[in-house]
Amino acid sequence: MSFIAKKNAATQRANATSEERIALARPTLLQRLTRWLGLDNKSSLYRYAHDPRFGYISESRVADKWTKTTCGYCSVGCGMLIGTKEGRPVAARGNPDHPVNLGKLCPKGLSEHLIVEAPGRATQPMLRRNGRRSPLEPVSWDEALDVMVNRIGYIQQRYGRESLGVISTGQLLTEEFYTLGKLVQLGFRTSNYDGNTTLCMASAVSGYKLSFGSDGPPGAYADMDTADVVLLIGANIADNHPILCNRLRKRPGQLLIVVDPRVTKTAMMADMHLPVKPRSDIALINGIAHILLRDGLIDRNYLEQHAEGLDAFISFVADYTPEVVSETAGLSVAVLESVAGLYGHAKSAFIGWTMGVNHSTQGAMTVAAINNLSLLTGNIGRPGSSPFSITGQCNAMGSREASFTSSLPGYRKFESAEDREELAQLWNVNASELPAKRGFAYPDIIEASVRGEVKALWIIATNPVVSFPNHNLLKQAFDTADFIVVQDGFYPTPTMEYADLVLPAAIWGEKEGTYTNSERRVSKVNAFAVPPAEARSDFDIFLAIAERLGVRDRIYPGWSSTQDAWLEWQRVSAGRMCDYSSFTWQQVEDEGGIQWGGERLYRDGIFPRANGRALLHCVPCVPFAEQPDAEFDFILNTGRTVEHWHTRTKTGQVKLLDAMVPNAWLEMNPVDAERLSLRQHDRITVTSRRASVPDVELRITGIVAPGQVFMPFHFAEHNSNLVTLGDFDPISREPNYKQCAVRVERTSWN
Amino acid sequence: MDTDSAELVRLTLLEGGASPQLVASLIPSRPLEEGEQYRFHFDMTKCIGCRSCEVACNEQNGNPADIKWRRVGELEGGVYPHVSRTYLSMGCNHCISADCLKGCPVDAYTKDPITGIVMHSADACIGCQYCVWNCPYSVPQFNPERGVVGKCDMCRERLLDNREPACVNACPENAIQIEIVNKIAWTEDYSLAESPGMPAAGQTISTTRITLPQSSTAATAWLDRVDTGSIALEHAHPSLVVMTTAMQASFGLLCGLALVRNVDAVSLLLLLLVTAAALNVSVFHLGRPAYAWRALKMWRRSWLSREVLCFTLFFGFVAAATLCAWTPLFPWHLSMQRLVSPLAWAAIASGAAGTYASASIYLVKARPSWNMVHTPLDFFLSSALVGIPLLSVLARPALIITELLRRHGLEVARPHFTLYPRLLAITACLWIVNQLVRVARLRVSAIFEHRASFHHLRGEQLWWCVALSWICALQAILFLFAPLHWMALLSLLAATAAVLLNRYLFFVSVVPLSMGLTFIRDRGTHGRAAA
């Protein structure tokens, strides 16, 4: 630790409050005396200088070298330049040449260089020698990996190979996802492997598969520039993907419609905001389809050539009359007619969505319903026209494509013998070694652990203790598990309380490879720093484990760097929909990222289903499971804020961001607050059938509807997932974070 | 993977490939003409509240995480779903009639003759923080690491290089721009500087132009600050609490000595010691105490300079009077005792002026609950409230010292003291009445900051302090009427406690004018406000 403190003194200075800086300086007696007298002995630290490229700026931010890379927060995938001085990061800038962000960054990106040398980094392997009650103690890498392989080996021997569950992330490099997938399936030989992407984008994946036969977001960001109508459903991009906002409101005549029960920052940008009742989005979408069909605002030609299921669909949406939908969604008939008319008449219409749609037990089907609208109007495969999932994590897409979680690498299907055979040949293994069906998804791994089927857990770069719904069940799973390994770039994370072994990993900025963003753009990620102390890149850790399992030569023949994984991944993805074979790392870097599949998919209207046609699904609108009642009278909605990222393992370390929003809050409508005699800033307790979160700051605001409350999910200290519902989409297995019944009371301390 | 090519890091300037229209809309494309200056334009309809500008500003200036020269605030209004939430992003408003500049005792501020930017010199600054009190937008911020104040300078050097300021460059929505404004035309009509969540622009003639959402809907018409329920207590400035109390006590004591015609050598010496201590303490209010002498510089303009000047004169006259009073004892028989009285009266005059200047420091528009007649009243009444018992209490040591000196054959005038219980009772009553009226006026005031100060005072953090202060003031009377020894001392302690507590409350409970901030935020080290 002292090593880190020493090395990081200057950057910690950049990432500190004034009081912390005073404490950090450890002045000599003479300095103390001169400061006490009032001589300005700090002026040199506040000097300005002329950066040859950026111009006049604080001398502390003048870099001697700039490294191109891609942002490691959300999956907008902004191009960045990280300035280093004598090898230490001092500045983050948007890359003006990058087509995604044209030089702009959000506050997280602008301060991202600070996380590399942030105080909370994991620096050495840690082991609990005597069970969970004993402390984590530093151990050598050799011992750590031996313990890991031996313990997991013992458990697998005793309870079967599938007793190991692996939960990864959307934060690694594509090359690392590819490497990890092989390690889990061919090294540890368990199929119970999933990413935290199931908590976030799984519904989009499943929805695309339902309608089009394959995953793969069909559109591009450029469509947001050119569309006549942009319809955002359950997507608060101003908080969550702020750099996409500058594509909107630019073109005269473009219409922005935002569907959200809460008056979000994004809703404030909209020309029309549709404040729907929670989970009435399906009714709204079906209602629009009803009007489109009624008024003939559909592309009959497109439907005849490229879709199927129209007849069944027509009779299905016949029931979704404007009057019925008006009642369900809480919108007036006039608004419904107007929105449907605007969407139907648009030359190009774009539908974007994020977690408002995905975080639902009907997420996959809602996505299919959205796809229906695009198919009906032929708004797919053309400029400005697409259904489009705006992804969460920087490399959730890489995980979807290259890992072994929701499909075999390269969007190959587990169920397809042909796909398995092809992959086995590419890898020079026996096809029988590849699973014929997907193993447990994330929530099923947790439930299997509670049942005792999964005994060992390997958790990589994710923080389930804060991010998994219904925390009590997760705690039970962790308490029951025999052996838990947590591999992360930060220490301690809340999840490490349950870890038997902690592996310190390198993070963004210390590794080289690629990320793939929401619009399928493969972008280069470069290293500008070395991992702190003993931390090692995830790739190195995977190789070392493979070595110990005795499979390294077999699954990673001749590999030494992520470049080797990239080259093999190129061969494996060649000819697939997500084809990475046509560009090199260098090209990706030079061109500011390259979209696999071109600017947009399905330009020819041929879909990867058996008959080449997309399928219109009949999606019933079912009310969400846990409706409010007399005892739990509020609907709790959860979400994010622009200053923080997921569970704050990263942004919590950036002082500036943390000071902007240091704690959670609960939003409540003034009408409800008055009824409950609550006042602004009161400390309140949110209680559901599962648990309660005490001491949350109350924000009384008109941006939430009466009967609904909203809480951000970033904060371990006020963990919204103590109360959220552990209910999952039957298709995508994505949790229903967005609606559960709670009650709110003033916190009492007795 | 690495790059050294020059075109990689550039702004949205022309050579960076940005369209000429965009660049022209972000920074002025022509030089300033006579009578013009630069200003910010903030477009509230474009801002999405992402706060990139805040981060960019801190990175640009290498500031600590808790000091933000650019801040984003939230405004809200309306009823769901017809509700509006908008954002304010503000640096310095580079006012035409800047109060920070007018108050500065060391002339650290200049209104740049070329650009009109209000600039602050960290080299000249002594860290007195008077500008922090004067600015209606709470723009200047004290940096304890350096001991000086700092503020937004519109990235002047960047502008002169034809580059955008950091905030302008960072804003993904181009909601912040630099424009040229004609100063005379703007002084005549600055209505476009007004916005909900901002103090009235007229006080200093803020130059920032704010584009508001169309006020056609009820939601935007009702836009208001969201941060008013969590206003933190202000800094207590303990050295100022002690200094003002001690200086007022010194002044009160000298008045007392003069009035009872007892300006003797020993009393003067004791008075001199109290004054010297007070002045020394005051220096440690400054971020850079070694440069305290610079505070004399702007006596023509700054009340702070005038206070320093008057109290320096007060000290000088008291010292001279003391010296003169002691001359009979000196071996060369040069008695200057005739001068003692005129010098004492000169000291009283400068003390009165100093106390008035001291009070005037706090009569700033940007701090409404200081800017009341009760402030000078309090300062003078406090002088009396502490001065009267001090006069009585000093009797004993003065007499003892005099006796000692006489025993050693040194002829000094024998001081004579009496208690003045009625005078003290009247003073204490007036002092309490002044406080009561002040608090009552704060409570019923139409000004938000007044009411917010009242809420601070009656809140759970401060109410007991208010009560204790008033009880002490009453005790000061009661002790004096009690037939006991040492009662004068107890009375003095009670009176001093009353004034110290009250002065502490005066500093912490003030609610400055400020732009609206965010609802959730770090409320700093001064603790949370009691609602």
Coordinates of N, CA and C in Angstrom, one line a residue, chain A residues 228-229 341-349 379 382:
Chain A
D228 N -36.4 11.3 -39.0 CA -37.5 12.3 -38.9 C -38.1 12.2 -37.5
V229 N -38.3 11.0 -37.0 CA -38.9 10.8 -35.7 C -38.0 9.9 -34.9
G341 N -49.6 8.7 -35.7 CA -49.6 9.4 -37.0 C -48.2 9.9 -37.3
L342 N -47.6 10.5 -36.3 CA -46.2 11.1 -36.5 C -45.2 9.9 -36.9
Y343 N -45.3 8.8 -36.1 CA -44.4 7.7 -36.4 C -44.7 7.1 -37.8
G344 N -46.0 7.0 -38.1 CA -46.4 6.3 -39.3 C -46.1 7.1 -40.6
H345 N -46.1 8.4 -40.4 CA -45.9 9.3 -41.6 C -44.4 9.6 -41.8
A346 N -43.6 9.3 -40.8 CA -42.2 9.7 -40.8 C -41.5 8.9 -42.0
K347 N -40.7 9.6 -42.7 CA -39.9 9.0 -43.8 C -38.9 8.0 -43.1
S348 N -38.3 8.4 -42.0 CA -37.4 7.5 -41.3 C -37.7 7.7 -39.8
A349 N -37.9 6.5 -39.2 CA -38.2 6.6 -37.8 C -37.3 5.6 -37.0
N379 N -39.2 0.4 -41.2 CA -38.2 1.3 -40.7 C -37.0 0.5 -40.1
R382 N -32.6 1.1 -43.2 CA -32.5 2.3 -44.0 C -31.9 3.4 -43.1

